[in-house]
Amino acid sequence: MDQVKIGIIGVGNMGSAHVVSIGQLANAKLTALCDINPEKLKRYDPEKIQLFTDTKTFFKKADVDAVIVATPHYFHVPLAIEALKNKKHVITEKPISVHKALAEELVKAAKKYPKLKLAAMFNQRTLPAHKKIKELIDSGELGEIRRVNWIITDWFRSQAYYDSGDWRASWRGEGGGVLLNQCPHQLDLMQWFFGMPEKVTARVFFGKYHDIEVEDEVSAILEYPDGRTGMFVTSTGEAPGTNRLEIAAERGRLVLENGRLSFIRNEIPMSEFCRTTKSTMSLPDRWNIDIPVNGANPTMHRDIIENFADAILHGAPLYAPATEGINSLELGNAMLLSQLKGAPVSLPLNAGE
């Protein structure tokens, strides 16, 4: 086999984008589509692609090796598990679930099918700047991390966006707002870069900027086992918004903003300088370094699918295993729970709560 035959369940905004991505790949081929709305399928040629309007028939008759689940959130886990039961590899869109308890069901199911690949569409792991940050952290170049601050408020959405589908911005349909729809990417990167905190304290505002019932502004404090602290701020109600990640570490300060990655590097680690200097207010000598990155990655969704197919065909490591998706989901759940309880919450969360 030199191509993976892929079917997509859910042909909305993201599902139709994945159709285009697969068409650009040498190691994958689109063979089937499924959507409960027949109108979504009219643009596709049934002579070239199998078309289905119910998942039971899809899983019974579709000629596929793998499935991409691109439905509303609550269906991600049930459909991914059904795909695994039918011996199909799976990519699930983000978030992998709405709440931790359901995500645990997917993690448990995945263990029963160790030969099947299960990935998540955390495409921002493929951005050059994010890959470079991960490399700098893992190599030890930054030294011990002391504080993290991520302001990610450039997810602006209009009221028309929320009115475009009755499932959007509702507890019953989407299961949440900015934490469940836009910010799973940054929440995934937070845990990918820095690991999981042990305590989360958050203020979450519901329908602050829009006529919706779910959250559209969040400010959270994260406390880590080694003493690090983090701030995470997000909103879909700011224009223009900000996307600034700041990492304060022993070796200096790393900042990603406006596509530029800059590092002010201390000649002496800051704790060592603090202990040994005779000066009362001076700073360590330092270098200002612009770290080259290749800019945006317009093919990032395609890259996840290409890597997924390569993992199936050749055993390549997955860029974004879906079982890691429970971590970002738990961060978002913890922020909501902290607001609802009016108190800090400890991690790992009790899934039942």
PDB file of N, CA, C and O in Angstrom, residues 123-157:
ATOM      1  N   ASN A 123      -2.858  21.116  14.691  1.00  0.00           N
ATOM      2  CA  ASN A 123      -2.006  21.508  13.582  1.00  0.00           C
ATOM      3  C   ASN A 123      -0.997  22.586  13.938  1.00  0.00           C
ATOM      4  O   ASN A 123       0.018  22.743  13.262  1.00  0.00           O
ATOM      5  N   GLN A 124      -1.237  23.337  15.040  1.00  0.00           N
ATOM      6  CA  GLN A 124      -0.292  24.403  15.362  1.00  0.00           C
ATOM      7  C   GLN A 124       1.031  23.869  15.918  1.00  0.00           C
ATOM      8  O   GLN A 124       1.993  24.623  16.042  1.00  0.00           O
ATOM      9  N   ARG A 125       1.095  22.591  16.198  1.00  0.00           N
ATOM     10  CA  ARG A 125       2.396  21.992  16.547  1.00  0.00           C
ATOM     11  C   ARG A 125       3.354  22.020  15.366  1.00  0.00           C
ATOM     12  O   ARG A 125       4.567  21.883  15.551  1.00  0.00           O
ATOM     13  N   THR A 126       2.822  22.185  14.158  1.00  0.00           N
ATOM     14  CA  THR A 126       3.680  22.166  12.979  1.00  0.00           C
ATOM     15  C   THR A 126       4.207  23.546  12.604  1.00  0.00           C
ATOM     16  O   THR A 126       5.043  23.646  11.698  1.00  0.00           O
ATOM     17  N   LEU A 127       3.736  24.606  13.267  1.00  0.00           N
ATOM     18  CA  LEU A 127       4.229  25.944  12.943  1.00  0.00           C
ATOM     19  C   LEU A 127       5.717  26.049  13.276  1.00  0.00           C
ATOM     20  O   LEU A 127       6.152  25.619  14.357  1.00  0.00           O
ATOM     21  N   PRO A 128       6.526  26.623  12.392  1.00  0.00           N
ATOM     22  CA  PRO A 128       7.972  26.693  12.621  1.00  0.00           C
ATOM     23  C   PRO A 128       8.348  27.337  13.954  1.00  0.00           C
ATOM     24  O   PRO A 128       9.256  26.855  14.645  1.00  0.00           O
ATOM     25  N   ALA A 129       7.669  28.418  14.339  1.00  0.00           N
ATOM     26  CA  ALA A 129       8.007  29.084  15.597  1.00  0.00           C
ATOM     27  C   ALA A 129       7.719  28.190  16.789  1.00  0.00           C
ATOM     28  O   ALA A 129       8.498  28.144  17.753  1.00  0.00           O
ATOM     29  N   HIS A 130       6.608  27.461  16.744  1.00  0.00           N
ATOM     30  CA  HIS A 130       6.257  26.577  17.853  1.00  0.00           C
ATOM     31  C   HIS A 130       7.227  25.400  17.941  1.00  0.00           C
ATOM     32  O   HIS A 130       7.609  24.975  19.041  1.00  0.00           O
ATOM     33  N   LYS A 131       7.631  24.877  16.800  1.00  0.00           N
ATOM     34  CA  LYS A 131       8.615  23.787  16.791  1.00  0.00           C
ATOM     35  C   LYS A 131       9.944  24.271  17.365  1.00  0.00           C
ATOM     36  O   LYS A 131      10.615  23.537  18.109  1.00  0.00           O
ATOM     37  N   LYS A 132      10.318  25.511  17.056  1.00  0.00           N
ATOM     38  CA  LYS A 132      11.572  26.064  17.579  1.00  0.00           C
ATOM     39  C   LYS A 132      11.493  26.261  19.093  1.00  0.00           C
ATOM     40  O   LYS A 132      12.454  25.969  19.819  1.00  0.00           O
ATOM     41  N   ILE A 133      10.367  26.750  19.594  1.00  0.00           N
ATOM     42  CA  ILE A 133      10.205  26.920  21.045  1.00  0.00           C
ATOM     43  C   ILE A 133      10.329  25.570  21.746  1.00  0.00           C
ATOM     44  O   ILE A 133      11.018  25.444  22.775  1.00  0.00           O
ATOM     45  N   LYS A 134       9.676  24.564  21.207  1.00  0.00           N
ATOM     46  CA  LYS A 134       9.759  23.225  21.792  1.00  0.00           C
ATOM     47  C   LYS A 134      11.208  22.737  21.818  1.00  0.00           C
ATOM     48  O   LYS A 134      11.676  22.165  22.816  1.00  0.00           O
ATOM     49  N   GLU A 135      11.929  22.982  20.752  1.00  0.00           N
ATOM     50  CA  GLU A 135      13.337  22.583  20.664  1.00  0.00           C
ATOM     51  C   GLU A 135      14.183  23.308  21.711  1.00  0.00           C
ATOM     52  O   GLU A 135      15.031  22.690  22.380  1.00  0.00           O
ATOM     53  N   LEU A 136      13.960  24.606  21.887  1.00  0.00           N
ATOM     54  CA  LEU A 136      14.733  25.384  22.858  1.00  0.00           C
ATOM     55  C   LEU A 136      14.457  24.935  24.283  1.00  0.00           C
ATOM     56  O   LEU A 136      15.362  24.882  25.124  1.00  0.00           O
ATOM     57  N   ILE A 137      13.211  24.598  24.579  1.00  0.00           N
ATOM     58  CA  ILE A 137      12.862  24.124  25.917  1.00  0.00           C
ATOM     59  C   ILE A 137      13.488  22.763  26.174  1.00  0.00           C
ATOM     60  O   ILE A 137      14.151  22.541  27.189  1.00  0.00           O
ATOM     61  N   ASP A 138      13.269  21.836  25.236  1.00  0.00           N
ATOM     62  CA  ASP A 138      13.726  20.458  25.446  1.00  0.00           C
ATOM     63  C   ASP A 138      15.246  20.342  25.463  1.00  0.00           C
ATOM     64  O   ASP A 138      15.794  19.452  26.129  1.00  0.00           O
ATOM     65  N   SER A 139      15.936  21.239  24.751  1.00  0.00           N
ATOM     66  CA  SER A 139      17.405  21.184  24.719  1.00  0.00           C
ATOM     67  C   SER A 139      18.034  21.747  25.981  1.00  0.00           C
ATOM     68  O   SER A 139      19.243  21.560  26.208  1.00  0.00           O
ATOM     69  N   GLY A 140      17.263  22.462  26.786  1.00  0.00           N
ATOM     70  CA  GLY A 140      17.810  23.100  27.979  1.00  0.00           C
ATOM     71  C   GLY A 140      18.404  24.470  27.722  1.00  0.00           C
ATOM     72  O   GLY A 140      18.969  25.085  28.633  1.00  0.00           O
ATOM     73  N   GLU A 141      18.292  24.976  26.494  1.00  0.00           N
ATOM     74  CA  GLU A 141      18.883  26.261  26.138  1.00  0.00           C
ATOM     75  C   GLU A 141      18.318  27.394  26.991  1.00  0.00           C
ATOM     76  O   GLU A 141      19.041  28.348  27.319  1.00  0.00           O
ATOM     77  N   LEU A 142      17.054  27.301  27.385  1.00  0.00           N
ATOM     78  CA  LEU A 142      16.449  28.366  28.187  1.00  0.00           C
ATOM     79  C   LEU A 142      16.775  28.237  29.671  1.00  0.00           C
ATOM     80  O   LEU A 142      16.590  29.202  30.425  1.00  0.00           O
ATOM     81  N   GLY A 143      17.240  27.078  30.077  1.00  0.00           N
ATOM     82  CA  GLY A 143      17.410  26.839  31.510  1.00  0.00           C
ATOM     83  C   GLY A 143      16.059  26.592  32.160  1.00  0.00           C
ATOM     84  O   GLY A 143      15.037  26.411  31.489  1.00  0.00           O
ATOM     85  N   GLU A 144      16.028  26.587  33.479  1.00  0.00           N
ATOM     86  CA  GLU A 144      14.775  26.363  34.193  1.00  0.00           C
ATOM     87  C   GLU A 144      13.781  27.483  33.886  1.00  0.00           C
ATOM     88  O   GLU A 144      14.138  28.667  33.920  1.00  0.00           O
ATOM     89  N   ILE A 145      12.557  27.103  33.581  1.00  0.00           N
ATOM     90  CA  ILE A 145      11.504  28.086  33.313  1.00  0.00           C
ATOM     91  C   ILE A 145      10.882  28.524  34.637  1.00  0.00           C
ATOM     92  O   ILE A 145      10.581  27.703  35.500  1.00  0.00           O
ATOM     93  N   ARG A 146      10.730  29.839  34.807  1.00  0.00           N
ATOM     94  CA  ARG A 146      10.198  30.392  36.056  1.00  0.00           C
ATOM     95  C   ARG A 146       8.776  30.936  35.914  1.00  0.00           C
ATOM     96  O   ARG A 146       7.988  30.844  36.834  1.00  0.00           O
ATOM     97  N   ARG A 147       8.468  31.514  34.761  1.00  0.00           N
ATOM     98  CA  ARG A 147       7.140  32.104  34.569  1.00  0.00           C
ATOM     99  C   ARG A 147       6.780  32.049  33.091  1.00  0.00           C
ATOM    100  O   ARG A 147       7.627  32.186  32.215  1.00  0.00           O
ATOM    101  N   VAL A 148       5.476  31.853  32.834  1.00  0.00           N
ATOM    102  CA  VAL A 148       4.950  31.818  31.475  1.00  0.00           C
ATOM    103  C   VAL A 148       3.743  32.745  31.410  1.00  0.00           C
ATOM    104  O   VAL A 148       2.928  32.789  32.338  1.00  0.00           O
ATOM    105  N   ASN A 149       3.623  33.489  30.320  1.00  0.00           N
ATOM    106  CA  ASN A 149       2.465  34.356  30.128  1.00  0.00           C
ATOM    107  C   ASN A 149       2.028  34.257  28.673  1.00  0.00           C
ATOM    108  O   ASN A 149       2.818  34.550  27.773  1.00  0.00           O
ATOM    109  N   TRP A 150       0.799  33.812  28.435  1.00  0.00           N
ATOM    110  CA  TRP A 150       0.286  33.752  27.067  1.00  0.00           C
ATOM    111  C   TRP A 150      -1.013  34.543  26.998  1.00  0.00           C
ATOM    112  O   TRP A 150      -2.021  34.187  27.602  1.00  0.00           O
ATOM    113  N   ILE A 151      -0.956  35.636  26.240  1.00  0.00           N
ATOM    114  CA  ILE A 151      -2.161  36.413  25.930  1.00  0.00           C
ATOM    115  C   ILE A 151      -2.540  36.059  24.506  1.00  0.00           C
ATOM    116  O   ILE A 151      -1.801  36.343  23.561  1.00  0.00           O
ATOM    117  N   ILE A 152      -3.680  35.416  24.339  1.00  0.00           N
ATOM    118  CA  ILE A 152      -4.110  34.974  23.023  1.00  0.00           C
ATOM    119  C   ILE A 152      -5.549  35.455  22.810  1.00  0.00           C
ATOM    120  O   ILE A 152      -6.504  34.746  23.102  1.00  0.00           O
ATOM    121  N   THR A 153      -5.644  36.720  22.388  1.00  0.00           N
ATOM    122  CA  THR A 153      -6.954  37.345  22.215  1.00  0.00           C
ATOM    123  C   THR A 153      -7.217  37.726  20.765  1.00  0.00           C
ATOM    124  O   THR A 153      -8.096  38.539  20.484  1.00  0.00           O
ATOM    125  N   ASP A 154      -6.465  37.131  19.833  1.00  0.00           N
ATOM    126  CA  ASP A 154      -6.699  37.449  18.423  1.00  0.00           C
ATOM    127  C   ASP A 154      -7.597  36.421  17.734  1.00  0.00           C
ATOM    128  O   ASP A 154      -7.550  36.235  16.526  1.00  0.00           O
ATOM    129  N   TRP A 155      -8.438  35.775  18.543  1.00  0.00           N
ATOM    130  CA  TRP A 155      -9.438  34.852  18.012  1.00  0.00           C
ATOM    131  C   TRP A 155     -10.778  35.589  17.820  1.00  0.00           C
ATOM    132  O   TRP A 155     -11.837  35.024  18.075  1.00  0.00           O
ATOM    133  N   PHE A 156     -10.765  36.829  17.422  1.00  0.00           N
ATOM    134  CA  PHE A 156     -12.006  37.603  17.342  1.00  0.00           C
ATOM    135  C   PHE A 156     -13.063  36.896  16.490  1.00  0.00           C
ATOM    136  O   PHE A 156     -12.783  36.397  15.400  1.00  0.00           O
ATOM    137  N   ARG A 157     -14.284  36.858  17.027  1.00  0.00           N
ATOM    138  CA  ARG A 157     -15.424  36.301  16.307  1.00  0.00           C
ATOM    139  C   ARG A 157     -16.602  37.259  16.429  1.00  0.00           C
ATOM    140  O   ARG A 157     -16.858  37.804  17.509  1.00  0.00           O
TER     141      ARG A 157
END
